[in-house]
XYZ file of C-alpha atoms in Angstrom:
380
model
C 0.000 0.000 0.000
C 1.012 3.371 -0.897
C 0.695 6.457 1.889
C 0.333 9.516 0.798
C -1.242 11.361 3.114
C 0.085 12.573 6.538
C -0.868 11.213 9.944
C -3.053 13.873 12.257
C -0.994 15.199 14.930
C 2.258 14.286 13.738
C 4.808 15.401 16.278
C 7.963 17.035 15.165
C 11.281 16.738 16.199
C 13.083 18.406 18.963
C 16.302 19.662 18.231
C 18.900 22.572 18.696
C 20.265 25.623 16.882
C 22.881 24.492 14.555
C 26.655 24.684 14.666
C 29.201 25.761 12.353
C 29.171 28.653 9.997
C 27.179 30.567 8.002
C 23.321 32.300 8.800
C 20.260 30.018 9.608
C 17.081 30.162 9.142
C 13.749 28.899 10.993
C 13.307 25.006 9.577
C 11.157 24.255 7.577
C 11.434 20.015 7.749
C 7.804 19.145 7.718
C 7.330 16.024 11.221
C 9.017 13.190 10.064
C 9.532 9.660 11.293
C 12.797 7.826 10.296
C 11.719 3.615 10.270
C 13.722 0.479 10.025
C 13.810 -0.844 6.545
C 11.874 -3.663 7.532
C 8.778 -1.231 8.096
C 9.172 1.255 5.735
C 7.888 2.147 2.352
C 8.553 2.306 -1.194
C 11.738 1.486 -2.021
C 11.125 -0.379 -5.424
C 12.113 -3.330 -5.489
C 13.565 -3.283 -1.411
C 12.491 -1.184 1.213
C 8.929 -2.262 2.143
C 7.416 -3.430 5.304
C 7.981 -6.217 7.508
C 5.488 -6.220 9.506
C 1.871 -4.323 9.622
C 2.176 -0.979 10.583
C 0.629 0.464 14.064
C -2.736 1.829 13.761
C -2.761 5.763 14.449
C -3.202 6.947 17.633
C -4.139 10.540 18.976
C -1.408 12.591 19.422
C -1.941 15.701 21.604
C 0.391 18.521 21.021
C 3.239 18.179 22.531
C 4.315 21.868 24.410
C 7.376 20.898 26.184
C 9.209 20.043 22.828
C 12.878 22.487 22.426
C 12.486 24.626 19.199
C 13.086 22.979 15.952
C 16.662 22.729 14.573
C 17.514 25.115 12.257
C 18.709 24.851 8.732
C 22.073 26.252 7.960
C 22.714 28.437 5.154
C 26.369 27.119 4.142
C 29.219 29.649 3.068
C 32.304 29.473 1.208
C 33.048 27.778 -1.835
C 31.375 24.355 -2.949
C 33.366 21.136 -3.151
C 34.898 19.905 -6.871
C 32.380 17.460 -8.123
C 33.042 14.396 -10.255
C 29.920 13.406 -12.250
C 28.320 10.567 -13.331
C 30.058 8.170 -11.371
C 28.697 4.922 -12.242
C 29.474 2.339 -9.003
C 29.131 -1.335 -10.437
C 29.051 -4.405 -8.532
C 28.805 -8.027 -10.269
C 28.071 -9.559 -7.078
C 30.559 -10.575 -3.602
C 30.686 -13.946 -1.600
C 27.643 -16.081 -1.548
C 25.853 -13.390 -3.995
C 25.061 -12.426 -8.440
C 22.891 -11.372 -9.888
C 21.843 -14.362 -12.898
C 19.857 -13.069 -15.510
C 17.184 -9.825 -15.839
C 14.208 -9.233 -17.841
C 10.691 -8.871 -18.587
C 10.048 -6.659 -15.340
C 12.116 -9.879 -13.168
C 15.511 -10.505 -12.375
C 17.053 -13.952 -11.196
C 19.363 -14.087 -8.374
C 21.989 -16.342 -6.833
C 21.727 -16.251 -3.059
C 24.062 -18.694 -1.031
C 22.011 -22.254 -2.563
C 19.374 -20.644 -3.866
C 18.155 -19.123 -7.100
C 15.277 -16.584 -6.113
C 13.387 -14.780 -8.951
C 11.827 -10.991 -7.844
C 9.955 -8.432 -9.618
C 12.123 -5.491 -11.431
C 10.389 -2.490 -12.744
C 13.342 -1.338 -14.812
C 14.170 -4.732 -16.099
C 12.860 -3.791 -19.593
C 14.247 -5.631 -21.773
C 13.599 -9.728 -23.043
C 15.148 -11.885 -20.410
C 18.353 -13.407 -22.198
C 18.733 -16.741 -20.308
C 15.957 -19.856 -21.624
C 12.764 -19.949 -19.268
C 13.852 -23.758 -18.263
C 16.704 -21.908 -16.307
C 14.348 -19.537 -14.905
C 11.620 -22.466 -14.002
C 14.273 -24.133 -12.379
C 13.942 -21.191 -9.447
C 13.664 -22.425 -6.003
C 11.740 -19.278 -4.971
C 9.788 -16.797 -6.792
C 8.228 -13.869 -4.899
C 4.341 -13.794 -6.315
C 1.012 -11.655 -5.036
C 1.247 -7.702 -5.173
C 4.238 -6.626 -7.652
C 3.433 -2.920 -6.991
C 6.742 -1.366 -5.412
C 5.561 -1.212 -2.067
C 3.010 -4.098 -2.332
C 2.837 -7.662 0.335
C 3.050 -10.674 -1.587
C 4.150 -14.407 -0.725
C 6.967 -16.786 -1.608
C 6.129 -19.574 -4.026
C 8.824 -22.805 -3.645
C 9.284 -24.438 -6.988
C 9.876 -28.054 -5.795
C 10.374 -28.056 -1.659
C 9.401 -25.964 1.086
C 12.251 -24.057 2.121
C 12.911 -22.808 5.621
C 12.301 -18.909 6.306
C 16.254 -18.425 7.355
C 19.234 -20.071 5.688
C 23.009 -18.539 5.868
C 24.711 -16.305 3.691
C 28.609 -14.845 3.615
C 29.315 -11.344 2.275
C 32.820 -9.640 2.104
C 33.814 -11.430 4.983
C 30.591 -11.869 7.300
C 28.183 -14.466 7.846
C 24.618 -13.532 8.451
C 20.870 -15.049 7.645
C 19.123 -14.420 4.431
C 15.080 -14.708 5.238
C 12.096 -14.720 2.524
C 9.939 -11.767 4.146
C 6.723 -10.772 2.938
C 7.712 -7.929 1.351
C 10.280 -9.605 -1.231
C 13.399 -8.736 0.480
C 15.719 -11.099 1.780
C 18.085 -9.419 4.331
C 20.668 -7.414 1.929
C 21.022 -4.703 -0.502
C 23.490 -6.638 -2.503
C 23.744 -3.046 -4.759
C 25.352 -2.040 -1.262
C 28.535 -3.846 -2.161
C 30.056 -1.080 -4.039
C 29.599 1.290 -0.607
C 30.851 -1.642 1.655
C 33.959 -2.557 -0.212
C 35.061 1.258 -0.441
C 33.940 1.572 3.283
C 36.183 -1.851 4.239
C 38.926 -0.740 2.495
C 39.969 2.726 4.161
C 38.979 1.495 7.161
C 41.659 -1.566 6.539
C 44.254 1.625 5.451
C 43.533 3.973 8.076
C 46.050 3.691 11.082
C 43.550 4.192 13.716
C 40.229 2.386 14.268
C 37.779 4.731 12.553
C 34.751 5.533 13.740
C 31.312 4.669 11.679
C 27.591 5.883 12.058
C 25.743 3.608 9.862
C 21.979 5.610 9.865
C 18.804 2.825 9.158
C 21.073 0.108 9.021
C 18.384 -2.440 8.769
C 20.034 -5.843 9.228
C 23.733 -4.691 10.189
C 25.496 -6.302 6.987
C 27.242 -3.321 6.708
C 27.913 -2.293 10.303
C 29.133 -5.534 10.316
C 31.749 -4.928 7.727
C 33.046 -2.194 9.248
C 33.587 -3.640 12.689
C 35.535 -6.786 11.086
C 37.508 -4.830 9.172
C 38.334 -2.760 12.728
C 35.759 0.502 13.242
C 33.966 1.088 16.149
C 30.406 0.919 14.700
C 27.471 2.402 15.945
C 24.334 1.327 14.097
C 20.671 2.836 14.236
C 17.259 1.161 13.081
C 14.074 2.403 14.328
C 12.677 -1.192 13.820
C 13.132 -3.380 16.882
C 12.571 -6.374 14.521
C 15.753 -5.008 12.131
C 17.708 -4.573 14.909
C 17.115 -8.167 16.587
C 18.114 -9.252 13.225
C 21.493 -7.418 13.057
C 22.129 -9.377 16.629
C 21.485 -12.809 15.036
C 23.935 -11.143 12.105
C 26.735 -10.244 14.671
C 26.792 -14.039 15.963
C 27.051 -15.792 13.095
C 29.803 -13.835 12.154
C 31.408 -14.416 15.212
C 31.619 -10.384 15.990
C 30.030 -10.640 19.894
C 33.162 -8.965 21.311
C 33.580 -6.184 18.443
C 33.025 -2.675 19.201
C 29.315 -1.808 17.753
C 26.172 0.285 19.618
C 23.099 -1.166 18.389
C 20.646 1.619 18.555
C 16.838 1.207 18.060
C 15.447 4.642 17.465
C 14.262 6.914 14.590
C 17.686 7.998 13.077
C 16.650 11.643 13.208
C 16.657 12.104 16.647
C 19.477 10.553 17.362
C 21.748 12.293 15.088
C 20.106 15.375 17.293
C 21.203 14.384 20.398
C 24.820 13.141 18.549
C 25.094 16.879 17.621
C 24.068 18.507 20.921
C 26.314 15.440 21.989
C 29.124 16.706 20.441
C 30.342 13.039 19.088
C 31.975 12.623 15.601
C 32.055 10.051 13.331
C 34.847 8.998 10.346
C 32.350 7.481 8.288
C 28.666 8.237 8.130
C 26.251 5.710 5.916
C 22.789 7.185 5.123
C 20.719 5.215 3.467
C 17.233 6.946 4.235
C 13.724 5.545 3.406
C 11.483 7.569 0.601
C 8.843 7.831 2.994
C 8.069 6.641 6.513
C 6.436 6.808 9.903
C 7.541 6.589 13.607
C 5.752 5.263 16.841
C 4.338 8.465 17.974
C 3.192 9.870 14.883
C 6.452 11.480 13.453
C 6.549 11.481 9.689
C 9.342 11.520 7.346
C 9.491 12.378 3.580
C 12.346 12.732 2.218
C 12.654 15.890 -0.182
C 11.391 17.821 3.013
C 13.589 16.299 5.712
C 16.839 14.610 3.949
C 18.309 18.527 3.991
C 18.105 18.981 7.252
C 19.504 15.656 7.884
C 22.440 15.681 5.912
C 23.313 18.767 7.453
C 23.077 17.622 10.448
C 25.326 14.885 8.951
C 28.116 17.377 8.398
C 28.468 18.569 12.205
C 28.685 14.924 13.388
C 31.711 14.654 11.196
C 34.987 14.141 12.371
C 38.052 16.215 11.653
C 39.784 13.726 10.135
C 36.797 11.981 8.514
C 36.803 10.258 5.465
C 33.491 10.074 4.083
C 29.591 10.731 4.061
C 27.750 8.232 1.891
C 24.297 9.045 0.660
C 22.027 6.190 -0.879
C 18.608 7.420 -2.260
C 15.946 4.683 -3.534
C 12.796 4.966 -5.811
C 12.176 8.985 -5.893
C 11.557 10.847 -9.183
C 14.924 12.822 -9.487
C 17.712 12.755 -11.168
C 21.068 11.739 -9.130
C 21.865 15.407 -9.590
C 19.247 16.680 -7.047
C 21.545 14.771 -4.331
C 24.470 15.504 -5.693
C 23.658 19.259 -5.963
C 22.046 19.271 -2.409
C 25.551 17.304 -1.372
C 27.922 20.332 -2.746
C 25.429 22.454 -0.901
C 25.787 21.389 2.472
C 29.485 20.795 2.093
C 30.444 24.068 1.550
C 33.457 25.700 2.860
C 34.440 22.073 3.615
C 36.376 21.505 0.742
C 37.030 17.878 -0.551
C 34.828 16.205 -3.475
C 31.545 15.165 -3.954
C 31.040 12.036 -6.506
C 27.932 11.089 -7.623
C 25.804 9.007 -9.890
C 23.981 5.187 -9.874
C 24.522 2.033 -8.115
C 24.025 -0.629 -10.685
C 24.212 -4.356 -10.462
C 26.041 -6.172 -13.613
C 24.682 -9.813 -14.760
C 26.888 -12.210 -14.359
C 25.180 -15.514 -15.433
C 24.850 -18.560 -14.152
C 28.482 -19.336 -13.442
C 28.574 -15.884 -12.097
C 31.942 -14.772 -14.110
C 29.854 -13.658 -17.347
C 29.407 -10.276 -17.772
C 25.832 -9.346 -19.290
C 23.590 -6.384 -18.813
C 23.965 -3.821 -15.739
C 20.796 -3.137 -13.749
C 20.354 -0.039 -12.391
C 19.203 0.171 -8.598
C 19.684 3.383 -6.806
C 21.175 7.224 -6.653
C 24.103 7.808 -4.296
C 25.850 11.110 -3.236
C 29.736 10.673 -1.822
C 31.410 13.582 0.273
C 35.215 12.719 0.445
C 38.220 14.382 1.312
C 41.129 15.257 -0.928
């Protein structure tokens, strides 16, 4: 189901007056709500719900909350830009992507072949239909992008978990209701640039990774030596991430699992004063919290991101913007990027995450599938 409309008496955030240079103004983020992936909305084809939403409940206003946080008007010159940037990934460990087509795309998951519904697989699939029959899940019922559907099994049952291994960590693929399966394996592009300057750095970064859903990526951080903290509004997400952390045999590595809306806690990081090396962002297009909050992203991901900027560390080394399913070209972020960076220096990449085929012995190159925008803030 698609929701459009805004929940009565949404409350909005508390907050602060912000830091760092330049003039501000009064905010003008609408109430927002940041969720867990596993209860959030359109994301074609990922970020859906997991489980039914709350029903609404009354919210009286709320007359104790501190004055919003204002928006800061950057100064000083913008960073240098490299544009497109076109981040491709033909698939890591236990994952590749098969064969796309026909509004479906085939995947290779750990043992299993899983077939999923892809809006902007247009053109004819270009392996036979006995390979794609041969499936041992195929995700059926609603194919709208934000629609619940159920898992058909081809020949067996199959259970709901079964273990996967990505760049280095071990953690449980499930078939949810909402067609995902535990990973964003368009993420790999992010995670292997994250892993690696974390690997070079000679200190143990630190890394904010903001609705982390499932911890895959917190969890390559932290084995590659970060202190991670990680923040999913969904309790289910973050329960998840735990099972995540022990199969990869991580229990004794340095990560804060965090369930709360990611909005307010970067808030309270900022009045905090706490800084972070890396910061992963990977917000929902649309979502609501537990007491009504709201969050859409053209009205709120401005404020967020610049919120973003003050929670970054001297020394940092990067803030990673991921943006699914919205009707804009990667140069809105990008643009919006340069803007809050100002006067920071450093350079701001941006373009698609796309997903090469790679067939069924997973070393042929085919077609690349497009997935999501991203925005990059590094230094030079």
């Amino acid at each position: 189901m698609k929701n459009k409309e805004r929940r009565p008496g949404a409350k909005p955030f508390p907050g602060a007056k912000a830091k760092g240079s330049g003039e501000t103004r009064p905010a003008t983020a609408k109430p927002y709500a940041s969720k867990g992936r596993d209860e959030r909305q359109a994301r074609p084809p990922r970020r859906d719900a997991e489980a039914p939403k709350p029903k609404p409940q009354p919210q009286s206003p709320d007359t104790t909350a501190e004055p919003a946080r204002a928006l800061t008007v950057r100064t000083g010159d913008r960073p240098t830009e490299r544009v497109p940037l076109i981040l491709e990934s033909t698939g890591a460990g236990d994952f590749h992507l098969i064969d796309s087509g026909d509004g479906l795309k085939l995947e290779q998951y750990g043992p299993y072949r899983i077939v999923r519904p892809e809006a902007q697989a247009l053109w004819p699939k270009a392996l036979p239909s006995h390979v794609w029959d041969k499936a041992d899940a195929v995700f059926t019922g609603d194919t709208d992008e934000d629609g619940m559907g159920r898992w058909r099994f081809q020949r067996e049952a199959l259970g709901e978990t079964w273990p996967l291994s990505l760049l280095g960590v071990d953690f449980h693929g499930r078939f949810t209701a909402f067609r995902h399966v535990g990973v964003f394996p368009e993420q790999i592009a992010h995670w292997s640039w994250m892993k690696q300057k974390i690997e070079a750095a000679d200190r143990p970064l630190k890394v904010l990774n903001l609705f982390g859903y499932t911890g895959v990526a917190s969890l390559v951080a932290a084995a590659a030596g970060a202190e991670v903290t990680h923040v999913d509004a969904s309790k289910k997400a973050i329960g998840w991430a735990r099972e995540n952390q022990s199969l990869s045999r991580l229990d004794k590595a340095p990560i804060r699992w965090i369930c709360e809306d990611a909005m307010k806690f970067i808030l309270r990081e900022e009045r905090r004063g706490h800084r972070y090396d890396i910061i992963l962002t990977d917000p929902p297009k649309f979502g609501r919290g537990p007491n009504g909050e709201v969050w859409q992203l053209f009205d709120h991901l401005p404020l967020m991101l610049d919120i973003c900027r003050e929670l970054l560390a001297p020394k940092a080394v990067g803030l990673v913007l991921t943006a699914y399913s919205i009707r804009a070209s990667f140069y809105s972020i990008h643009e919006l990027m340069r803007e809050t960076m100002r006067g920071k220096g450093g350079l701001v990449e941006s373009g698609e995450l796309v997903i090469r085929e790679a067939g069924l012995d997973g070393k042929t190159p085919g077609r690349a599938l497009s997935t999501s925008l991203f925005s990059r803030w590094v230094p030079k």
